[in-house]
Coordinates of C-alpha atoms in Angstrom, one line a residue:
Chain A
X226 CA 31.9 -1.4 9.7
X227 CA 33.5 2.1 9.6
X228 CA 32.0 3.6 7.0
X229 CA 35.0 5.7 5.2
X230 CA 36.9 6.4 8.0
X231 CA 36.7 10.0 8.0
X232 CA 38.5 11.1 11.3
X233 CA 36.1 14.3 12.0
X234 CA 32.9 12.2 12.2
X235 CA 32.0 12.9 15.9
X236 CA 31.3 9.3 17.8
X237 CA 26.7 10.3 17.0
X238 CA 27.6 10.8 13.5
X239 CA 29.5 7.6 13.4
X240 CA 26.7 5.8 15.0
X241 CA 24.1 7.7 12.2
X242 CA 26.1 6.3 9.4
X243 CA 25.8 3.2 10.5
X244 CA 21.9 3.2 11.4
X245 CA 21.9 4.7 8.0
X246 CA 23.7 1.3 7.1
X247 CA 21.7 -0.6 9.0
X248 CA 18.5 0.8 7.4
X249 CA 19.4 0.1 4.0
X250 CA 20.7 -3.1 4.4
X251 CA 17.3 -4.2 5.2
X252 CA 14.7 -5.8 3.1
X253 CA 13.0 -3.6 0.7
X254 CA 10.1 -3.5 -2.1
X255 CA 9.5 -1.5 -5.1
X256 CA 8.5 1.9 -3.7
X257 CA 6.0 2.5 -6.1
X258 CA 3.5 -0.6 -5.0
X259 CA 4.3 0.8 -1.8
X260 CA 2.6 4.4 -3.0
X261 CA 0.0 2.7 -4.5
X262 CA -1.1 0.7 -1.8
X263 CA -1.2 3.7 0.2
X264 CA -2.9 5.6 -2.0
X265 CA -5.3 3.2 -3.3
X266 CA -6.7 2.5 0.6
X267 CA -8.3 5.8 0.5
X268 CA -11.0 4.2 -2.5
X269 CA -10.6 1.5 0.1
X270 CA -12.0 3.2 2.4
X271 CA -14.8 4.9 0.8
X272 CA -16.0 1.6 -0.8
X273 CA -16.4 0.0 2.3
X274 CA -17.9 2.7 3.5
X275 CA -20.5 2.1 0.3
X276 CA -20.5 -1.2 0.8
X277 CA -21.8 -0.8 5.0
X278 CA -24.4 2.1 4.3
X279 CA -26.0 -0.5 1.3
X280 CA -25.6 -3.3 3.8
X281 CA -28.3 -1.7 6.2
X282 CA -30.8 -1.0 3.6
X283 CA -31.3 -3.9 2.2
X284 CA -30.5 -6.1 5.5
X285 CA -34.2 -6.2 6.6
X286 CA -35.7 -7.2 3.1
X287 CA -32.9 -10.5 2.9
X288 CA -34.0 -13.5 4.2
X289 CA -31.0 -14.7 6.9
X290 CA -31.1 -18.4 5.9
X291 CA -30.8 -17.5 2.4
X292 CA -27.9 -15.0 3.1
X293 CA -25.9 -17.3 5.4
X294 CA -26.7 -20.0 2.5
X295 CA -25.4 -17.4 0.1
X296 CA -22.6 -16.8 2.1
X297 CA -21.1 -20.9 2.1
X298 CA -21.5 -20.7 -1.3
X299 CA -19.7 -18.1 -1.6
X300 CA -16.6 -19.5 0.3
X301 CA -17.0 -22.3 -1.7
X302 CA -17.1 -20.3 -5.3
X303 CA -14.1 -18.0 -5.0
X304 CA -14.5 -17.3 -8.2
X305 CA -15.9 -13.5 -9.1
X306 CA -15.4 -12.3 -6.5
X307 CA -14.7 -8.9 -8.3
X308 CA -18.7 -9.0 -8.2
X309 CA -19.5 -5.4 -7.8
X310 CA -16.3 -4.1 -8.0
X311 CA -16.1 -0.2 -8.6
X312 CA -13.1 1.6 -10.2
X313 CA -11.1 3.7 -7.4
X314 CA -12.3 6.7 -9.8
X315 CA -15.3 6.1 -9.6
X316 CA -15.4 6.0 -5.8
X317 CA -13.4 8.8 -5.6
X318 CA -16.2 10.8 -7.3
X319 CA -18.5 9.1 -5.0
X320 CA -17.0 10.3 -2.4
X321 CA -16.9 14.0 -3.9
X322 CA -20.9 14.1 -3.9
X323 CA -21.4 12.1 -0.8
X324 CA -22.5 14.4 2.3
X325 CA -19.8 15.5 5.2
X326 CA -20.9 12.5 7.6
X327 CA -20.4 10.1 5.3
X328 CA -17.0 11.9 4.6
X329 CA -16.1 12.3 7.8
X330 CA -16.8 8.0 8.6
X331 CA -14.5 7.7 5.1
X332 CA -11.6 9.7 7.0
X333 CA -12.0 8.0 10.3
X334 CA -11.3 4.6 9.4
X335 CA -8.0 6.5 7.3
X336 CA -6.9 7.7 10.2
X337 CA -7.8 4.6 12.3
X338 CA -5.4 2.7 9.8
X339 CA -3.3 5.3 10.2
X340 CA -2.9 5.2 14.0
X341 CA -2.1 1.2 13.9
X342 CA 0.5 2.5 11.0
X343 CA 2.3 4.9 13.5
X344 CA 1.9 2.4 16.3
X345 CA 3.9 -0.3 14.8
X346 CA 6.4 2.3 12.9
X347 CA 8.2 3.7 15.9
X348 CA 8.6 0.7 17.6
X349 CA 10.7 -0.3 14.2
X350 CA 12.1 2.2 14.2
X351 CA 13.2 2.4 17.7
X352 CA 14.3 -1.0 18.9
X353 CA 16.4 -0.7 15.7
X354 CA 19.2 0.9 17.4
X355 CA 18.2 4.6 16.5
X356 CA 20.7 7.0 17.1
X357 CA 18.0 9.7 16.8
X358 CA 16.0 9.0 19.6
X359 CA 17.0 8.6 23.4
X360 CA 14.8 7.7 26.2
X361 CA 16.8 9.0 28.6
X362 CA 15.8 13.3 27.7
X363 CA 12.2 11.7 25.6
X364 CA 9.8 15.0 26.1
X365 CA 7.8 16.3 23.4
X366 CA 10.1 17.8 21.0
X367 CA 12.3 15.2 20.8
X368 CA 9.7 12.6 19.8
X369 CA 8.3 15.5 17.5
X370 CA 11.7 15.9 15.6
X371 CA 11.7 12.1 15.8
X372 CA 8.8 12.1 14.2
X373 CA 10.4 14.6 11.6
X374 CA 13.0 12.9 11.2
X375 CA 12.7 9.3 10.9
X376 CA 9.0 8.6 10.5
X377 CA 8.7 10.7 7.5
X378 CA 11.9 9.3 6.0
X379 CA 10.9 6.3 6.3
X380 CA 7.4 7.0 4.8
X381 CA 8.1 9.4 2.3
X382 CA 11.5 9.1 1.9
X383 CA 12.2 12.3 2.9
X384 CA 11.7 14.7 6.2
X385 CA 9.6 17.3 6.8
X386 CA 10.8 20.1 5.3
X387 CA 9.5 22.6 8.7
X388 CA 8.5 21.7 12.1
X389 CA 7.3 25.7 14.0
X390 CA 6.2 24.9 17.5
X391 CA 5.0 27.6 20.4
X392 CA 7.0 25.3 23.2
X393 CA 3.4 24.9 24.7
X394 CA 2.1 21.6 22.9
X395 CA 1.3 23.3 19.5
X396 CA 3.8 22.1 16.2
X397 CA 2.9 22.9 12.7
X398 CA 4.8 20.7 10.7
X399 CA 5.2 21.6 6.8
X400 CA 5.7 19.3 4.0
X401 CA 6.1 21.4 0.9
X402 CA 5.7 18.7 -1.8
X403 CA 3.5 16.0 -0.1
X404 CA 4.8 12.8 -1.9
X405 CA 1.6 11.2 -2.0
X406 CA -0.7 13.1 -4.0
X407 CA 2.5 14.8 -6.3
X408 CA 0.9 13.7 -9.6
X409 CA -2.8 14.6 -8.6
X410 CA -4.8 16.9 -10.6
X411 CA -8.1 17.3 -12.1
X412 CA -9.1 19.4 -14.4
X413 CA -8.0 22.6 -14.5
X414 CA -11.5 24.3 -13.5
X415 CA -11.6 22.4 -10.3
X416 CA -9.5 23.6 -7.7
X417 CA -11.7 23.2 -5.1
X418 CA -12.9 19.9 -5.6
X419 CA -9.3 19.0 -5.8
X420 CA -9.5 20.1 -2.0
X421 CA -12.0 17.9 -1.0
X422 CA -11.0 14.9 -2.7
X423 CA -7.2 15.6 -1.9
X424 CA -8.4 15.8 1.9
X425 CA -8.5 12.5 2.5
X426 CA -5.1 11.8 1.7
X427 CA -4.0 13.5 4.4
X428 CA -5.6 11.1 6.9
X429 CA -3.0 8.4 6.7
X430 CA -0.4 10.4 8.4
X431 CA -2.5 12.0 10.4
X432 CA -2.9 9.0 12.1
X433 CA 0.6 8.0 11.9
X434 CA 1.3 10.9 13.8
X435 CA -1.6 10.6 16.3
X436 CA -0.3 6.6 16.8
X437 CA 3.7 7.6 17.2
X438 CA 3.1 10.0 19.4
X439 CA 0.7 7.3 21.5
X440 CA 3.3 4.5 21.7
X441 CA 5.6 6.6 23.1
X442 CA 3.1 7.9 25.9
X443 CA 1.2 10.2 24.7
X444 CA -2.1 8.1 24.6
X445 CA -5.7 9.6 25.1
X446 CA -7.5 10.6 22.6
X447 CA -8.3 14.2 24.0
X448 CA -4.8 14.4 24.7
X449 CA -3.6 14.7 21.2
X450 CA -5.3 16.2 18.3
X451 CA -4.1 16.3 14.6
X452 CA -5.4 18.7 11.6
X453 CA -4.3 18.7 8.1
X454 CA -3.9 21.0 5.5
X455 CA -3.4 22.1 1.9
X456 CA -1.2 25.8 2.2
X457 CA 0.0 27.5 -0.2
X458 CA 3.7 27.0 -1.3
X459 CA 5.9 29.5 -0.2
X460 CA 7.2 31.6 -3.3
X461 CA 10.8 30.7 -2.6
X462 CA 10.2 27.1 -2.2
X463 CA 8.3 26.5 -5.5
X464 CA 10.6 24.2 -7.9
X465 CA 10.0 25.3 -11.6
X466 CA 9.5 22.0 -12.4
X467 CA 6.2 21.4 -11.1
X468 CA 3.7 23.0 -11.6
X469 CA 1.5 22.3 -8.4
X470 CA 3.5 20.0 -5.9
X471 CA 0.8 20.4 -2.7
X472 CA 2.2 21.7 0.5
X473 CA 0.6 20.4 3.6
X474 CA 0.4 22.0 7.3
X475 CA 0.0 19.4 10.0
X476 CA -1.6 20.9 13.2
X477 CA -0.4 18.9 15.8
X478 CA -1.8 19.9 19.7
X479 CA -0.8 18.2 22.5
X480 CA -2.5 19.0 25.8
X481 CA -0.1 17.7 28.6
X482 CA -2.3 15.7 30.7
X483 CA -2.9 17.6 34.4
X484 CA -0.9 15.4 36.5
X485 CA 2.6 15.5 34.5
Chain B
X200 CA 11.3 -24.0 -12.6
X201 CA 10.8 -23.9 -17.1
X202 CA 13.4 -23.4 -18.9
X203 CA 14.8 -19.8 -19.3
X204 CA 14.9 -18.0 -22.4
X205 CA 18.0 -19.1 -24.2
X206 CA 20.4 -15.7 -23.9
X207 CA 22.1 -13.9 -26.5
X208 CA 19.6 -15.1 -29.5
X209 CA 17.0 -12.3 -30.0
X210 CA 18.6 -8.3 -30.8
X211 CA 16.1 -6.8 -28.4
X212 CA 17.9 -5.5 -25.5
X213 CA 14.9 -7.1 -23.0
X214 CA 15.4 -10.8 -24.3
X215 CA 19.6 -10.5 -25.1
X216 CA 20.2 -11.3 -21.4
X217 CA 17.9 -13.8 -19.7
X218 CA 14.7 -12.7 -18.3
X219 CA 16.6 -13.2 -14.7
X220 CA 19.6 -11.2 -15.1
X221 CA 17.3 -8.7 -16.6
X222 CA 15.2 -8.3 -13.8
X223 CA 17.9 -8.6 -11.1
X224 CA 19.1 -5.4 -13.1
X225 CA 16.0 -3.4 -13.4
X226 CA 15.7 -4.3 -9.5
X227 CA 19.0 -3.2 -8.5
X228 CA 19.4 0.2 -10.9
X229 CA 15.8 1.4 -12.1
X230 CA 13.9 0.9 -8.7
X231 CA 13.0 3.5 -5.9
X232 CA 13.2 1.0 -3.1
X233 CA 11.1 1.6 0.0
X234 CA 12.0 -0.7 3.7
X235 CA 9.9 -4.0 3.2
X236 CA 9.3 -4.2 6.9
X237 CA 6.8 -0.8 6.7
X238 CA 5.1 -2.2 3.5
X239 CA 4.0 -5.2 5.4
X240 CA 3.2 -3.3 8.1
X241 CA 0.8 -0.6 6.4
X242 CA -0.6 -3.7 4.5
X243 CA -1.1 -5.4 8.1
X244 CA -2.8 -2.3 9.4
X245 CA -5.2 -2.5 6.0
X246 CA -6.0 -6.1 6.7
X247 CA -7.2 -5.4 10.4
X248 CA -9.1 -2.1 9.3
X249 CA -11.0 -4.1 7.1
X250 CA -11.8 -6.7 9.5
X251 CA -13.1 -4.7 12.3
X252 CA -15.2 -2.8 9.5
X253 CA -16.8 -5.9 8.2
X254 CA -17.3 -7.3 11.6
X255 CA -15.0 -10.3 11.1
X256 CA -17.3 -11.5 8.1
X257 CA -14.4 -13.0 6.4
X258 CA -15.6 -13.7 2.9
X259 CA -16.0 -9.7 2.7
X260 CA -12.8 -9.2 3.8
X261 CA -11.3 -11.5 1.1
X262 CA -13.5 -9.7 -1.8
X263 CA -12.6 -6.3 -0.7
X264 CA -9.0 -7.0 -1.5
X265 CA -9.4 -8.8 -4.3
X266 CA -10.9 -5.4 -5.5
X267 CA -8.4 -3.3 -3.9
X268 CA -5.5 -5.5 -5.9
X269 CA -7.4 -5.3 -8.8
X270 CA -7.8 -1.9 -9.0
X271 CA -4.3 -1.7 -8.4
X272 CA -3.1 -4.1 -10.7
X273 CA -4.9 -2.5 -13.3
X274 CA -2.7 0.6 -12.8
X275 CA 0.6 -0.8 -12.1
X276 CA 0.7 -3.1 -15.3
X277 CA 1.6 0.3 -16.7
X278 CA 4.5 0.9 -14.5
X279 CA 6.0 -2.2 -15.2
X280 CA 5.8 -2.1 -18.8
X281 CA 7.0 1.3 -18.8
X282 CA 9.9 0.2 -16.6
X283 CA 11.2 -2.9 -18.3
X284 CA 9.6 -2.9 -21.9
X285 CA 8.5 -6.2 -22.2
X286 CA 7.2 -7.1 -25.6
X287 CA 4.1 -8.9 -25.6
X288 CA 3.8 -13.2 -24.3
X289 CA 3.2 -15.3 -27.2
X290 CA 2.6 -18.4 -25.0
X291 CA 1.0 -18.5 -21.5
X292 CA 4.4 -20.5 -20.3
X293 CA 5.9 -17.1 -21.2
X294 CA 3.8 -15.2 -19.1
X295 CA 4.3 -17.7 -15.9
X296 CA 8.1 -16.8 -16.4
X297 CA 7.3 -12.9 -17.1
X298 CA 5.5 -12.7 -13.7
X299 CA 7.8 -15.1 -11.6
X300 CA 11.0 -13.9 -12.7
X301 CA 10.4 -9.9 -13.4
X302 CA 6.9 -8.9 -11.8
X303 CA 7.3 -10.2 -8.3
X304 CA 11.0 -9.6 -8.8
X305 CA 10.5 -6.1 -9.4
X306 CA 7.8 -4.8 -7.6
X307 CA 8.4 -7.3 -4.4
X308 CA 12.4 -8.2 -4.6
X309 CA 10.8 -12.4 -4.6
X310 CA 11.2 -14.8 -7.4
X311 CA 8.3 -17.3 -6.6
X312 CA 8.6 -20.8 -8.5
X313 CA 5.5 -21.9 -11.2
X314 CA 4.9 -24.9 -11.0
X315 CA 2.0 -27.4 -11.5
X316 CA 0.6 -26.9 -14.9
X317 CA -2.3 -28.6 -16.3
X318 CA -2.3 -31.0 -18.5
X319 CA -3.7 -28.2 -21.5
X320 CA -1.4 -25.6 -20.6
X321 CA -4.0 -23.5 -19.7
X322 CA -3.5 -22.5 -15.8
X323 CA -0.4 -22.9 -13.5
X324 CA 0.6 -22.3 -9.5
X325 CA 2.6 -20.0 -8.2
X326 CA 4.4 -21.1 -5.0
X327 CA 5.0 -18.0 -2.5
X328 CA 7.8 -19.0 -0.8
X329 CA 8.4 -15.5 0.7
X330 CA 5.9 -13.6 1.0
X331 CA 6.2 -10.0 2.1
X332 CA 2.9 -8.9 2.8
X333 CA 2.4 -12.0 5.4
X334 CA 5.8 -11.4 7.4
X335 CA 5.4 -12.0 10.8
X336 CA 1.7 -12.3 10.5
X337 CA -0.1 -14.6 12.4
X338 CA -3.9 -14.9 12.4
X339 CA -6.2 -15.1 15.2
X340 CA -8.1 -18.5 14.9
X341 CA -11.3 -17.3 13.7
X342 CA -9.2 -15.6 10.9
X343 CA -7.1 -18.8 10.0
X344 CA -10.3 -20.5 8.4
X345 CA -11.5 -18.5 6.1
X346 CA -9.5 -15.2 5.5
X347 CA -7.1 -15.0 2.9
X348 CA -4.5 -13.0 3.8
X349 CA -2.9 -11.9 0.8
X350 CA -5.8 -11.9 -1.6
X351 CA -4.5 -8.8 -2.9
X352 CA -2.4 -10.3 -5.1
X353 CA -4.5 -12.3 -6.9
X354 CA -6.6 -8.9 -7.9
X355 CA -3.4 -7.5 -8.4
X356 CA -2.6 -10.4 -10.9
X357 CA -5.7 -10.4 -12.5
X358 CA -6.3 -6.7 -12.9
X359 CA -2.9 -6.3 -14.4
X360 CA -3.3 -9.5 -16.9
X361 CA -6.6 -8.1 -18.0
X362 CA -5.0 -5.1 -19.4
X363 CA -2.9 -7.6 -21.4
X364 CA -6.3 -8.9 -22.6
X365 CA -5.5 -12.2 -20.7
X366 CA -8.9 -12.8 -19.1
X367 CA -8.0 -15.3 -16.0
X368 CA -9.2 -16.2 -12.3
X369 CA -6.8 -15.8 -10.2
X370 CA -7.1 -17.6 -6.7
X371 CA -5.4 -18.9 -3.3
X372 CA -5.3 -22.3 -2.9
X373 CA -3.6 -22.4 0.3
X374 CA -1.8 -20.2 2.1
X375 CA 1.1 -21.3 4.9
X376 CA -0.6 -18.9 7.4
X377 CA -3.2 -21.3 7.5
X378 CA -1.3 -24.0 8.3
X379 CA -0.8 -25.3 4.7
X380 CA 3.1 -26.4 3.7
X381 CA 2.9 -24.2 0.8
X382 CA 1.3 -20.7 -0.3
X383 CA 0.1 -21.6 -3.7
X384 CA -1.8 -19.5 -6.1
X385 CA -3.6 -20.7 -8.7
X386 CA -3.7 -18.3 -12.2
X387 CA -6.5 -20.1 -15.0
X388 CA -6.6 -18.2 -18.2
X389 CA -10.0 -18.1 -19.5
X390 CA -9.4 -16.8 -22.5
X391 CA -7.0 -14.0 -24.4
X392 CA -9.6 -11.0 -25.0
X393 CA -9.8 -9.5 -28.7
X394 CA -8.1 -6.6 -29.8
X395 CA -11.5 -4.5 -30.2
X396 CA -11.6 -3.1 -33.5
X397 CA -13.1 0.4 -34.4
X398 CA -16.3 0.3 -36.0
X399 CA -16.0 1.2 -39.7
X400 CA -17.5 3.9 -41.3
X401 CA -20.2 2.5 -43.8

């Protein structure tokens, strides 16, 4: 399995290469199913958010036996079951004029889906024979360039493009063309309502980061807190072939717990 | 499973090789590919979202991502006709090979068999042997009766043959997480939708 045999590859490269071997000989889907399914759990999340907040209004006029009636029908009948089905668009827009606390549930449960995201990630990626990481030196750096690194390659397909940190639990990592939202515009009068609806794109890895950085120890919730960002590009790092590719700061704070 | 399209026949470039080849190439050269073990996780992590949400009501579960895929599927018909230029079905045997052979190909690296047609032609099964979204998925009891695990794809499948004005219902009819031999899912076309017409001047 040696790659091209290159005699200067130092014994960590050599072992890179072939993680970088092993990763691609693995099972893989389209990536753009993959993008959509990402992106399209963010309407997910607002309809169900809909769907709760209707729930409680009309639960008291509904008679139970009827419902539960309704319901084993329903099992029954799969058919329609797109009964009220609304367009992602339009829940996007819902989510626009809806009010911060219902925002705020909207971005929990992204985040939430999120966390169980980054939970399972690093444990791929770890017990896969990563080069990258090493228990033996693991403090906070290392799983934030891990983190860097591997998470967002494996995510985004590429890594974060800036990682500034004050040695004292604070990192700002920057993504200067955030993959997910790269083809997302609205008109062009709109700016800042592309900032609110773009927010909750940024919850996903949010919680990715928040659930990497709690399988590998850094657990309560107070411990760890993660903020995202739109900035602005940096005038160098603007390609001439987009027009507006987002960059997006993550705030990451850890607060080492008192007794370590 | 039906036989495939007789090669070198038709000048198009989509139909000269067989509908397999074809795919296996737009699969292996045209395709961004992304590590199948993260998409079933992220879809895994979707799943159990939705369940704590909806309180383990199951039947809500099932219809929120039968949305979800539809939504989707109404979206990525349009990627995959960009991608491999398919020219319209004239039969609905056609389109059983179309989404066997290049849909799931492409967008999931599977080729599930069709199978099971009726006797008027009008509604077929497709047999998930592999099924990426439900790798190393197991469900909890309470889960095994009545979720479906993989709805998605039937929204996916129906959004996605609406916008080829093939109005169908598109439904599990068993699923080997639930302890069934086979994952099967059922596609009935209702009917082919009309081109619409624009209304005429006078």
């Amino acid at each position: 399995m040696d790659p091209n045999g290159a005699p200067e590859m130092t014994e960590h490269q050599k072992i890179q290469v072939q993680f970088q071997l092993f990763q691609e000989s693995l099972p893989k889907v389209d990536e753009t199913v993959y993008r959509m399914l990402l992106n399209e759990s963010i309407p997910l999340a607002i309809d169900v958010e809909k769907r709760l907040s209707q729930k409680l209004d009309s639960l008291p006029t509904e008679d139970p036996v009827l419902e539960s009636l309704d319901k084993e029908v329903h099992s029954k009948l799969v058919l329609n079951p797109l009964k009220g089905n609304v367009r992602s668009n339009k829940l996007l827009q819902h989510y626009l004029t809806a009010d911060i606390d219902y925002q705020a549930k909207v971005k929990l449960r992204l985040s939430k889906i999120g966390f169980s995201l980054g939970e399972k990630l690093s444990e791929l990626l770890i017990f896969s024979n990563n080069p990258n990481f090493n228990f033996k030196d693991m403090d906070l750096l290392t799983v934030m360039k891990f983190l860097c690194r591997d998470v967002w390659r494996q995510l985004f397909g590429k890594q974060i493009d800036n990682l500034k940190t004050n040695h004292r639990g604070t990192f700002y990592l920057l993504d200067y063309n955030y993959k997910p939202v790269e083809s997302f515009a609205l008109e062009e009068n709109m700016s800042k309502q592309e900032q609110t609806l773009l927010e909750p794109y940024l919850e996903i890895p949010c919680g990715v980061i928040q659930g990497v950085l709690a399988s590998l120890g850094f657990r309560k919730e107070s411990e760890v807190s993660c903020n995202a960002s739109i900035v602005e590009v940096p005038e160098s790092r603007t390609t001439s072939q987009r027009m507006n590719s987002w960059a997006v700061s993550f705030n990451v704070q850890v607060v080492p717990a008192s007794d370590s | 499973m039906s036989a495939s399209t007789s090669g070198t026949s038709a000048p198009a470039a989509a139909s000269r090789k067989s509908l397999k080849a074809f795919s296996e190439d737009v699969w292996k050269n045209k395709t961004a590919k992304i590590n199948a073990e993260l998409f079933t996780l992220t879809y895994g992590s979707i799943v159990s979202q939705l369940c704590t949400d909806y309180e383990r009501d199951f039947t809500r579960v099932n219809n929120q991502l039968y949305s979800m895929g539809y939504n989707i599927g109404v979206r990525l018909i349009e990627d995959f006709l960009a991608r491999t230029a398919l020219p319209r079905c004239d039969s609905l045997a056609k389109t059983s090979e179309v989404i066997s052979k290049c849909a799931f190909k492409v967008f999931l690296n599977v080729t599930p068999q069709i199978g099971n047609w009726s006797s008027n032609k009008d509604s077929f099964s497709i047999f998930l042997e592999e099924n990426p979204l439900s790798d190393f998925v197991e469900l909890p009891m309470d889960a095994a009766r009545e979720l479906w695990y993989s709805n998605i794809v039937c929204g996916v499948l129906k959004g996605a043959l609406e916008m080829v004005q093939m109005d169908c219902d598109v439904w599990f009819v068993s699923d080997v997480l639930k302890g069934d031999q086979l994952t099967e899912v059922r596609v009935k076309l209702n009917r082919i939708l009309k081109d619409e017409i624009p209304a005429g001047e006078d």
